[in-house]
CSV table of N, CA and C in Angstrom, one decimal:
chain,number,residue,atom,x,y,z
A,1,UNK,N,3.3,7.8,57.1
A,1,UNK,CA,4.1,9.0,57.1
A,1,UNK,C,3.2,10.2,57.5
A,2,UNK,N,3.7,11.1,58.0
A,2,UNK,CA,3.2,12.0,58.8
A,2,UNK,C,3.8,13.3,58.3
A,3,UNK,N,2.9,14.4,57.5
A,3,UNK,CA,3.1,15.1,56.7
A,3,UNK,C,3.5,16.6,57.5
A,4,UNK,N,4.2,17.6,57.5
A,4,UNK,CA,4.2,18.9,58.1
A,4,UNK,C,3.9,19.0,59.6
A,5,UNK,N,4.6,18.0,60.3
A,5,UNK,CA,4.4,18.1,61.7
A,5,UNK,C,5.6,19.2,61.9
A,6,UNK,N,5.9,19.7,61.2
A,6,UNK,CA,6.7,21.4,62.2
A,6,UNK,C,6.7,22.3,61.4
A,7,UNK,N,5.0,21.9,60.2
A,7,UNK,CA,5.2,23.6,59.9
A,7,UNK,C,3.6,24.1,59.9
A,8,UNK,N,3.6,25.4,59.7
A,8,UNK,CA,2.4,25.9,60.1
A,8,UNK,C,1.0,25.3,59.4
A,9,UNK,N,0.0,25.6,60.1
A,9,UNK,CA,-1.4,24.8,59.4
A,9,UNK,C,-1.3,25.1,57.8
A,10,UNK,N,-1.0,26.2,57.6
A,10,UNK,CA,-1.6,27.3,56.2
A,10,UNK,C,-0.4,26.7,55.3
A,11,UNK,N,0.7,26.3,55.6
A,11,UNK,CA,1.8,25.2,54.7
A,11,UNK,C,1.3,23.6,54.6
A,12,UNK,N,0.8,23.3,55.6
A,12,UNK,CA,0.7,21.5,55.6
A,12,UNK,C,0.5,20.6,54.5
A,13,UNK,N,0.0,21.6,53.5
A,13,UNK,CA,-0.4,20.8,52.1
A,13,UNK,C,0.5,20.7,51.2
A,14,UNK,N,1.1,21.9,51.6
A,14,UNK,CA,2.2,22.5,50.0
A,14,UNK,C,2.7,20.6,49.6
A,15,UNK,N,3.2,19.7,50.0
A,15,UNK,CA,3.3,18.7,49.3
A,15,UNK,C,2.4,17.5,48.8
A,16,UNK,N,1.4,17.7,49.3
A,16,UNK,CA,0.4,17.1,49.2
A,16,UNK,C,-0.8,17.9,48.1
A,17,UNK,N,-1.6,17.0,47.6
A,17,UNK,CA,-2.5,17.5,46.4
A,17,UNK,C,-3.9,17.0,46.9
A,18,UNK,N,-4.9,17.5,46.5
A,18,UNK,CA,-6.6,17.4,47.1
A,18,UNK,C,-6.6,15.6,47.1
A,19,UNK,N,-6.4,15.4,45.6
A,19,UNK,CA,-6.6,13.7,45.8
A,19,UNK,C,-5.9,13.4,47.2
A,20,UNK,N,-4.4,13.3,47.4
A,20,UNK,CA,-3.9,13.0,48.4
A,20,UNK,C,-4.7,12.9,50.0
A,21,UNK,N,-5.8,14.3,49.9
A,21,UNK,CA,-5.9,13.9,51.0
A,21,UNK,C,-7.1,13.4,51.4
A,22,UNK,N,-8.0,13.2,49.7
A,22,UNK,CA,-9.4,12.1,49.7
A,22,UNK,C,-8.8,10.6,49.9
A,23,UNK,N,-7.7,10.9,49.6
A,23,UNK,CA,-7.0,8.9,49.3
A,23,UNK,C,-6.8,8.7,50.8
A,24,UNK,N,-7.8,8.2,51.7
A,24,UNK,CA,-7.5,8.0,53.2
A,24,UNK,C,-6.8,6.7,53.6
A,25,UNK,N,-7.5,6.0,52.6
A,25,UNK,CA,-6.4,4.3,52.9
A,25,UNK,C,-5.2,3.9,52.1
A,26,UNK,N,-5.0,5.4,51.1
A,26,UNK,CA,-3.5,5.5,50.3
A,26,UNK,C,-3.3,4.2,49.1
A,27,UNK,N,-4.5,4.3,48.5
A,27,UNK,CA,-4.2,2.5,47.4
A,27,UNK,C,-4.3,3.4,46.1
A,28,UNK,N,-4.1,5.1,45.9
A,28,UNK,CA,-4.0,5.6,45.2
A,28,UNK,C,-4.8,5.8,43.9
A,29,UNK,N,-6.1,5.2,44.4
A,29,UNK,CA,-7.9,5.3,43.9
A,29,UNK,C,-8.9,6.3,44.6
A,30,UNK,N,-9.6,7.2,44.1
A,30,UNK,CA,-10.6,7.5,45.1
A,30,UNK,C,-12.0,6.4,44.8
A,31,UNK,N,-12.8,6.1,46.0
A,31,UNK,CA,-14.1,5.4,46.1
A,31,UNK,C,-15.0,6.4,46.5
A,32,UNK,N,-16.2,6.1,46.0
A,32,UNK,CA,-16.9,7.2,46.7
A,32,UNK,C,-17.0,7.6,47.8
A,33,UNK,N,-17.2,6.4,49.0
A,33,UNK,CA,-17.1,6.6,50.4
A,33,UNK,C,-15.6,8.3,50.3
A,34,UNK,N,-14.6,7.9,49.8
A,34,UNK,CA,-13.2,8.4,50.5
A,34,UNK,C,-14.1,10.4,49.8
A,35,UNK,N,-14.5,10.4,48.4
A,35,UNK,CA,-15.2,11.2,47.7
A,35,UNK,C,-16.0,12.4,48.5
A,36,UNK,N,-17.4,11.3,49.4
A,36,UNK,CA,-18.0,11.5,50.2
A,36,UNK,C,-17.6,12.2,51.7
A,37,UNK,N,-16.6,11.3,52.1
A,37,UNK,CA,-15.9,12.2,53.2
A,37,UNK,C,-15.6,13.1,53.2
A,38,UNK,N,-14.5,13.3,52.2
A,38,UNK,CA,-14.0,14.7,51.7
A,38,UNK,C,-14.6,16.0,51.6
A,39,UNK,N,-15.6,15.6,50.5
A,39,UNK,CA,-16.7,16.7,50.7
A,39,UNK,C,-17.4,17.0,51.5
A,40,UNK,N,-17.7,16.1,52.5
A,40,UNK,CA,-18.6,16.2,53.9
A,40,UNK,C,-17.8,17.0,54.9
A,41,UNK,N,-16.5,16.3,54.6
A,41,UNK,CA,-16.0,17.5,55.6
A,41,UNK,C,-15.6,18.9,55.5
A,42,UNK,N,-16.1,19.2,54.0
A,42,UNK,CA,-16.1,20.8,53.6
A,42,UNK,C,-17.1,21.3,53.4
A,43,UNK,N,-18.6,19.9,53.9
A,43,UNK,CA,-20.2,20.9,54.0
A,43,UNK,C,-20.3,20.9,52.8
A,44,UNK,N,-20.0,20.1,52.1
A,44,UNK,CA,-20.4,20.3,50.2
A,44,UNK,C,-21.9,19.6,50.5
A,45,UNK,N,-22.7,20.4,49.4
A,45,UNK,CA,-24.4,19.7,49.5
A,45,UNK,C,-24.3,18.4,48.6
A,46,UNK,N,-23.8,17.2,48.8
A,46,UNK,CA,-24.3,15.9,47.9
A,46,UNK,C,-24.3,15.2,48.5
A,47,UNK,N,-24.7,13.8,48.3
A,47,UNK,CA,-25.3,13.1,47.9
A,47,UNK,C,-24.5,11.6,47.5
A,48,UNK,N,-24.7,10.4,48.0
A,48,UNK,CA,-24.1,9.4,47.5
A,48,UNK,C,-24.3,9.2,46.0
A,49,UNK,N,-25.7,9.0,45.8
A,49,UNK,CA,-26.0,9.1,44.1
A,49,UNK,C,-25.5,10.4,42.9
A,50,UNK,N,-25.0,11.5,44.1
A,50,UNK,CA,-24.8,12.5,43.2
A,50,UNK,C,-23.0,12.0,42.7
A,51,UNK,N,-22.3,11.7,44.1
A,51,UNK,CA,-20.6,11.2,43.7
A,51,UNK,C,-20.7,10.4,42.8
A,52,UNK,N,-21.6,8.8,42.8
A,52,UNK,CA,-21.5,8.2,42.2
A,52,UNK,C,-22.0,8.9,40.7
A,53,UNK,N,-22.6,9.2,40.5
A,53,UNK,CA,-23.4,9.5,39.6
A,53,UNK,C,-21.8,10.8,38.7
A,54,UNK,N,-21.2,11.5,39.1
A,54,UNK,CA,-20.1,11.8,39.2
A,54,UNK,C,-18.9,11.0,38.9
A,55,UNK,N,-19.0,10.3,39.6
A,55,UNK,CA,-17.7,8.8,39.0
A,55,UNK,C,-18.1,8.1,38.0
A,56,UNK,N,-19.3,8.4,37.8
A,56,UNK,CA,-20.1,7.3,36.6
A,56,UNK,C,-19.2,8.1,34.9
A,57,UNK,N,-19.5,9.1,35.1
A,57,UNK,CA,-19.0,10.2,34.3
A,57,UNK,C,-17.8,10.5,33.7
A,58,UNK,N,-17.0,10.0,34.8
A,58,UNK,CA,-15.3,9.9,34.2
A,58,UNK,C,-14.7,8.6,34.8
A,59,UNK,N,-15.2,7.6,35.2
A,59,UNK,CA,-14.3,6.4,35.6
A,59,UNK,C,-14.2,5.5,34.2
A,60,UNK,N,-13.2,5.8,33.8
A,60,UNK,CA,-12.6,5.1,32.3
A,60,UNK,C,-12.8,3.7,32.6
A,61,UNK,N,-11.7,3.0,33.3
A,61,UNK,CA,-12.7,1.5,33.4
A,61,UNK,C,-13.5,0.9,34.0
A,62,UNK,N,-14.5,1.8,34.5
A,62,UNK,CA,-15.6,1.1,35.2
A,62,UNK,C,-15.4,0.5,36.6
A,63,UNK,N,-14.6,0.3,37.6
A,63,UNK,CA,-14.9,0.2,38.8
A,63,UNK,C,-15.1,0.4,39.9
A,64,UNK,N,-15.6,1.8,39.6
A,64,UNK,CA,-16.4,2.3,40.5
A,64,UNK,C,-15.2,3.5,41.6
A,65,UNK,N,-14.4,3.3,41.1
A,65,UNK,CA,-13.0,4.0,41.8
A,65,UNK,C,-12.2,4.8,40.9
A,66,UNK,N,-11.8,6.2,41.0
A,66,UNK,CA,-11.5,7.0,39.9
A,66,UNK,C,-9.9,7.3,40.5
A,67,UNK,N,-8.6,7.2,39.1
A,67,UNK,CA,-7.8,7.4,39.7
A,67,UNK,C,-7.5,9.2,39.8
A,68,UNK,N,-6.1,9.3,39.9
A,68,UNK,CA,-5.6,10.9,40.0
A,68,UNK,C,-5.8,11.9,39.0
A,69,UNK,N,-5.9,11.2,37.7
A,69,UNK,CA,-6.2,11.7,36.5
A,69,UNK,C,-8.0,12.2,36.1
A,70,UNK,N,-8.8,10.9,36.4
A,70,UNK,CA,-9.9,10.8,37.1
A,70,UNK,C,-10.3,11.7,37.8
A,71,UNK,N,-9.9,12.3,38.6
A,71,UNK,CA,-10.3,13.1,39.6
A,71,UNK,C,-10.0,14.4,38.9
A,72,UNK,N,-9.2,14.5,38.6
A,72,UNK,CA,-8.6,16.3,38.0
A,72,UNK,C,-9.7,16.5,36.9
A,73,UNK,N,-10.3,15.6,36.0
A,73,UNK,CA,-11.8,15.4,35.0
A,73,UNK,C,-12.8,15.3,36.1
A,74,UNK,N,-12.8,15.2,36.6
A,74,UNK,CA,-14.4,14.9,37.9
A,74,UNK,C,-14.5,16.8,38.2
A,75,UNK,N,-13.1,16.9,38.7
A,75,UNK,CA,-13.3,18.6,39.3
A,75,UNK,C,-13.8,19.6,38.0
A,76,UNK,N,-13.1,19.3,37.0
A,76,UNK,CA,-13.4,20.1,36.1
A,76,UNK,C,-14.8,20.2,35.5
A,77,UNK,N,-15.3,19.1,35.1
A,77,UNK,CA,-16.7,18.8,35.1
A,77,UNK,C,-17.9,18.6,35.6
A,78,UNK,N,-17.4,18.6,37.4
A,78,UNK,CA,-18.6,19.4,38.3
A,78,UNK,C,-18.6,20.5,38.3
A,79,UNK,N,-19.8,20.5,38.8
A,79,UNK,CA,-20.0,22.3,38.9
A,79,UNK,C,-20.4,22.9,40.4
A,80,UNK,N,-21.6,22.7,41.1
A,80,UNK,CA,-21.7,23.4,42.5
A,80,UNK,C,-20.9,22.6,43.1
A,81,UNK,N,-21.3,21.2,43.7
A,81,UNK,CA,-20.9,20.2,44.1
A,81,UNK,C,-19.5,20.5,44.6
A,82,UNK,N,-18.7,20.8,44.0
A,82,UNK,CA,-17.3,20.8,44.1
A,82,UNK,C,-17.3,22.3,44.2
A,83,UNK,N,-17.2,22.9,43.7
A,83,UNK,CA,-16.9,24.4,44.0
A,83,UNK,C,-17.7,25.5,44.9
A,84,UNK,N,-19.4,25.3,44.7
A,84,UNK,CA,-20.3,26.3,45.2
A,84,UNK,C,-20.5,25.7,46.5
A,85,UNK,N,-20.9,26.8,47.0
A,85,UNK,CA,-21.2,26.9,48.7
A,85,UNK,C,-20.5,27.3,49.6
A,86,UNK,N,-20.7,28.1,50.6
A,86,UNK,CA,-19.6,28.5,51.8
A,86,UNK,C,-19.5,27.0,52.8
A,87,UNK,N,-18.4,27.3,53.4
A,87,UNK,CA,-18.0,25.9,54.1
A,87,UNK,C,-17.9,26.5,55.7
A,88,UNK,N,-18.6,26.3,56.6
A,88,UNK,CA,-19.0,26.9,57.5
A,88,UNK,C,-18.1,25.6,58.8
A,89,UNK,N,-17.4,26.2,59.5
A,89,UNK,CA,-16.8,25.2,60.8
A,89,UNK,C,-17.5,25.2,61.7
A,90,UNK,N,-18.3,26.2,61.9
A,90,UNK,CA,-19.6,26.0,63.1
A,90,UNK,C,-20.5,24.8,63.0
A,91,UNK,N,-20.5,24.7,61.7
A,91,UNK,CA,-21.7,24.2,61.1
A,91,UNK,C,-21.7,21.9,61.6
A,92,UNK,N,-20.6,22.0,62.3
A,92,UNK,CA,-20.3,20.7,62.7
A,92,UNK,C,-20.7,20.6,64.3
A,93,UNK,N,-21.1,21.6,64.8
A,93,UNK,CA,-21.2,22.1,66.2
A,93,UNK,C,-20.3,21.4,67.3
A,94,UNK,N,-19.4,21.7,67.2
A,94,UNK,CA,-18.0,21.4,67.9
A,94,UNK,C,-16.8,22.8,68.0
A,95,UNK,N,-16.3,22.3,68.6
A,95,UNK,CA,-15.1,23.7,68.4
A,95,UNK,C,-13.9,23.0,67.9
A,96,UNK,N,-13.8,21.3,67.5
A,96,UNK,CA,-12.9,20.4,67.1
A,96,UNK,C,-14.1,19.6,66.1
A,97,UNK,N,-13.2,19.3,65.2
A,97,UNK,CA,-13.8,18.1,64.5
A,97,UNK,C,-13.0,16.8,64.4
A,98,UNK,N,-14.2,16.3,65.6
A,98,UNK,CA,-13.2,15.0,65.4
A,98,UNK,C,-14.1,13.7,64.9
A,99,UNK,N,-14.0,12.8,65.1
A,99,UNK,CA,-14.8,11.4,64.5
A,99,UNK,C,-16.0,11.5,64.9
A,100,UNK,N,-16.8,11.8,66.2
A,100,UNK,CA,-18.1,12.1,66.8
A,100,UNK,C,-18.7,13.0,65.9
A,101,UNK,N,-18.1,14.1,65.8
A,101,UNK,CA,-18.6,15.3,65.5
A,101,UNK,C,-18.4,15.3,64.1
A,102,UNK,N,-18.1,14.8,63.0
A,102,UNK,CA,-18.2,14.7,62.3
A,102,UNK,C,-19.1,13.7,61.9
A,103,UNK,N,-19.3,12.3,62.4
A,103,UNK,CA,-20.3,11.4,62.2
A,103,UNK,C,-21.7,12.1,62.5
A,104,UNK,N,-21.5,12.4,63.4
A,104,UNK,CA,-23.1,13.4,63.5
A,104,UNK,C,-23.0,13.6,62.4
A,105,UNK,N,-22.7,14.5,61.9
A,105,UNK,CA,-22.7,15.8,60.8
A,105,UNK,C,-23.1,14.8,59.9
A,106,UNK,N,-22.1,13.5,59.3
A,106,UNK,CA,-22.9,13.1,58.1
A,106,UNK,C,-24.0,12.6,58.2
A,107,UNK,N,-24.6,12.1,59.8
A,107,UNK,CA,-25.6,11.3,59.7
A,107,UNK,C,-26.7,12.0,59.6
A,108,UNK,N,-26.6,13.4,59.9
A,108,UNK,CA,-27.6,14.3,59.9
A,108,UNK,C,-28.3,14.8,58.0
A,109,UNK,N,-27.1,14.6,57.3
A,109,UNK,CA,-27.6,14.4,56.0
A,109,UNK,C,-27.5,13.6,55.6
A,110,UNK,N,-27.4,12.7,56.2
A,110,UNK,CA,-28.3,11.1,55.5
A,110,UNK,C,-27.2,10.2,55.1
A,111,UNK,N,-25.9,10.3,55.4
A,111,UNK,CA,-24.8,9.5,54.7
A,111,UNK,C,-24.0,8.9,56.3
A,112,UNK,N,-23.7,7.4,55.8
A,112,UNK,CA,-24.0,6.8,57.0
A,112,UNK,C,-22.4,5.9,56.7
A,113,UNK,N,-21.2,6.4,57.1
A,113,UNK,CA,-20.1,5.8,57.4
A,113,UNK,C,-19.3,5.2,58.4
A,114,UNK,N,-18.8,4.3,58.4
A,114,UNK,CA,-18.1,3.8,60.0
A,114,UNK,C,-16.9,4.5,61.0
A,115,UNK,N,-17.5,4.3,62.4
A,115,UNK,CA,-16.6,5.2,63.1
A,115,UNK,C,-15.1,5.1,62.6
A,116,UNK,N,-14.7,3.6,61.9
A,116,UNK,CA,-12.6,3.6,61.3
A,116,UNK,C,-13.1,4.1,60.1
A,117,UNK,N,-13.6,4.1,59.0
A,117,UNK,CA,-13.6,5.0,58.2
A,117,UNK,C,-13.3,6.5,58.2
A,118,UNK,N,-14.0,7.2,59.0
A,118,UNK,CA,-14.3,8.5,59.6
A,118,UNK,C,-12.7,9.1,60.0
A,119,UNK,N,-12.5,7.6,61.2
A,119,UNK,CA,-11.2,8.5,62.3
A,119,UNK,C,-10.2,7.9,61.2
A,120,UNK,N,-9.9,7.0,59.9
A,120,UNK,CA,-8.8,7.1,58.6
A,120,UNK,C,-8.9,8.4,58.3
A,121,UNK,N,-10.2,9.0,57.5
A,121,UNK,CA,-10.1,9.8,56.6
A,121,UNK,C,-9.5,11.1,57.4
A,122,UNK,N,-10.0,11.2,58.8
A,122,UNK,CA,-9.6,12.3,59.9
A,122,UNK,C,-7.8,13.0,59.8
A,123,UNK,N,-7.5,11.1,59.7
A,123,UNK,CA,-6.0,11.4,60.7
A,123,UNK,C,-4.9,11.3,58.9
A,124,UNK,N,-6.0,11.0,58.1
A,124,UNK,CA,-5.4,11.4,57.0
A,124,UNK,C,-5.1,12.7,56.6
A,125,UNK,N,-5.7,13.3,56.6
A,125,UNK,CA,-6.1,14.8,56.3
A,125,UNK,C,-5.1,15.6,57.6
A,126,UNK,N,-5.3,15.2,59.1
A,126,UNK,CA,-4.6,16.2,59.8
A,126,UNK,C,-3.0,16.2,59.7
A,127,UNK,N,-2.2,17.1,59.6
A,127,UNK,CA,-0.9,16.9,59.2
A,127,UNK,C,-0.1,16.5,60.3
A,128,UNK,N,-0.5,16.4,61.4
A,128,UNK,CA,0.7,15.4,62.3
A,128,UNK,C,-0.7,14.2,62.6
A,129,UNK,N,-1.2,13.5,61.8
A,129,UNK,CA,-1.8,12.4,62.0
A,129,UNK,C,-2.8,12.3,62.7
A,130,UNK,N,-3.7,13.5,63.6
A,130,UNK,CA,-4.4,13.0,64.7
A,130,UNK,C,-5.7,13.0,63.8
A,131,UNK,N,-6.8,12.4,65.1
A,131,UNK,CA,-8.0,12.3,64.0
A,131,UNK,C,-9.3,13.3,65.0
A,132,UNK,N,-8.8,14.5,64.9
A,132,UNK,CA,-9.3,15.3,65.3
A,132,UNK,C,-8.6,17.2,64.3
A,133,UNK,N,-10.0,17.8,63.8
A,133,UNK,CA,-9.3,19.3,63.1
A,133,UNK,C,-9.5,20.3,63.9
A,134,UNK,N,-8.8,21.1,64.6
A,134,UNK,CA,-9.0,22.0,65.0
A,134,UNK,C,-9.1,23.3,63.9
A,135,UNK,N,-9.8,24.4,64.1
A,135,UNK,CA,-10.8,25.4,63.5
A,135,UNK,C,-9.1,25.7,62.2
A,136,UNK,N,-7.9,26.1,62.8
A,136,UNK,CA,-7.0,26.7,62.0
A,136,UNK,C,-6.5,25.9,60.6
A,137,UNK,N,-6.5,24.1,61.3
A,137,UNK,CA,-6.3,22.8,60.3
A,137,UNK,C,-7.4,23.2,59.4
A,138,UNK,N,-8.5,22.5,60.0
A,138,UNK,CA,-9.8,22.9,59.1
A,138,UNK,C,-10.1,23.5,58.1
A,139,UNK,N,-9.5,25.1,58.3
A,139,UNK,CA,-9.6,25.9,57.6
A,139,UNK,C,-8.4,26.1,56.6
A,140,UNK,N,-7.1,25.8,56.7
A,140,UNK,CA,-6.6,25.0,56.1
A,140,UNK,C,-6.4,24.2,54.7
A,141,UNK,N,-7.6,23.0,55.3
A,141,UNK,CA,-7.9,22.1,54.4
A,141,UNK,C,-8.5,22.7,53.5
A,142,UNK,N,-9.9,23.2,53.8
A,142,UNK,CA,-10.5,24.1,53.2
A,142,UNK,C,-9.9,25.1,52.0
A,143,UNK,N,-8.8,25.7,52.5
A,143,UNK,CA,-8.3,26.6,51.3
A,143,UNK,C,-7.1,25.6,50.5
A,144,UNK,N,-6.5,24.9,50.9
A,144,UNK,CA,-5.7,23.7,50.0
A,144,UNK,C,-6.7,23.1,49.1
A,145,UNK,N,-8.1,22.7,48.9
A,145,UNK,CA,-9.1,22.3,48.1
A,145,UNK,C,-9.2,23.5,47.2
A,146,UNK,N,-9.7,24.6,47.8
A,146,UNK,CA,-10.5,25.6,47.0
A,146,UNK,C,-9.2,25.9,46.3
A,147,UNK,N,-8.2,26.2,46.1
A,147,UNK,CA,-7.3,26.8,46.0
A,147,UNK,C,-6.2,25.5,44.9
A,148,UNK,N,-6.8,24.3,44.6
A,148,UNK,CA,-6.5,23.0,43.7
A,148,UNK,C,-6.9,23.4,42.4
């Protein structure tokens, strides 16, 4: 399903919620990989041991995958991680973010995911499906998060 293909970037979310757009393979769990993405793609400073270490904290039965409820306890109980930092679009060095340019980006801090993981989480997040953000989507996403 393909979410606000006719309405503006700055609406695309209104039916959709932040989990919605970490849940890239839709089984209505986050893992940390989907965790990881997410925040990677908003330049958040962590860490695989820091998510996990995070899921460790509110995953009620232990494995390893936090549901919707889960997650609304994860936000509230982080602190920079999730909230602090500016989230910079340059900072991907592209004028698009697409699967490349985003794999750079995480490999550069040290988090090492596969090119179909990447171009899921992409075409999850963009609201007519593609697996590329341009600067206005992006930005976007960005304030649908901060703004959860």
């Amino acid at each position: 399903m393909l979410y606000g293909a006719q309405r503006a970037p700055a609406a695309v979310w209104a039916d959709r919620d932040v989990f919605d757009l970490f849940d890239s393979d839709r089984d209505g769990l986050l893992s940390a990989d989907e965790i990881l993405l997410g925040l990677g793609l908003m330049a958040q400073p962590v860490t695989r041991s820091d998510v996990e270490f995070l899921i460790g904290l509110t995953d009620g039965d232990g494995d390893g995958r936090i549901s919707r409820a889960e997650f609304a306890q994860l936000r509230e109980r982080a602190p920079a991680p999730f909230y602090g930092g500016e989230l910079v679009f340059a900072g991907f060095g592209s004028p698009v973010i697409d699967t490349g340019a985003l794999l750079d980006y995480l490999r550069r801090r040290g988090l090492d995911f596969s090119r179909a993981q990447v171009t899921a989480f992409l075409r999850n997040v963009h609201p007519q499906g593609r697996a590329a953000l341009p600067c206005e989507v992006y930005e976007a996403f960005v304030r649908a998060y901060r703004e959860a």
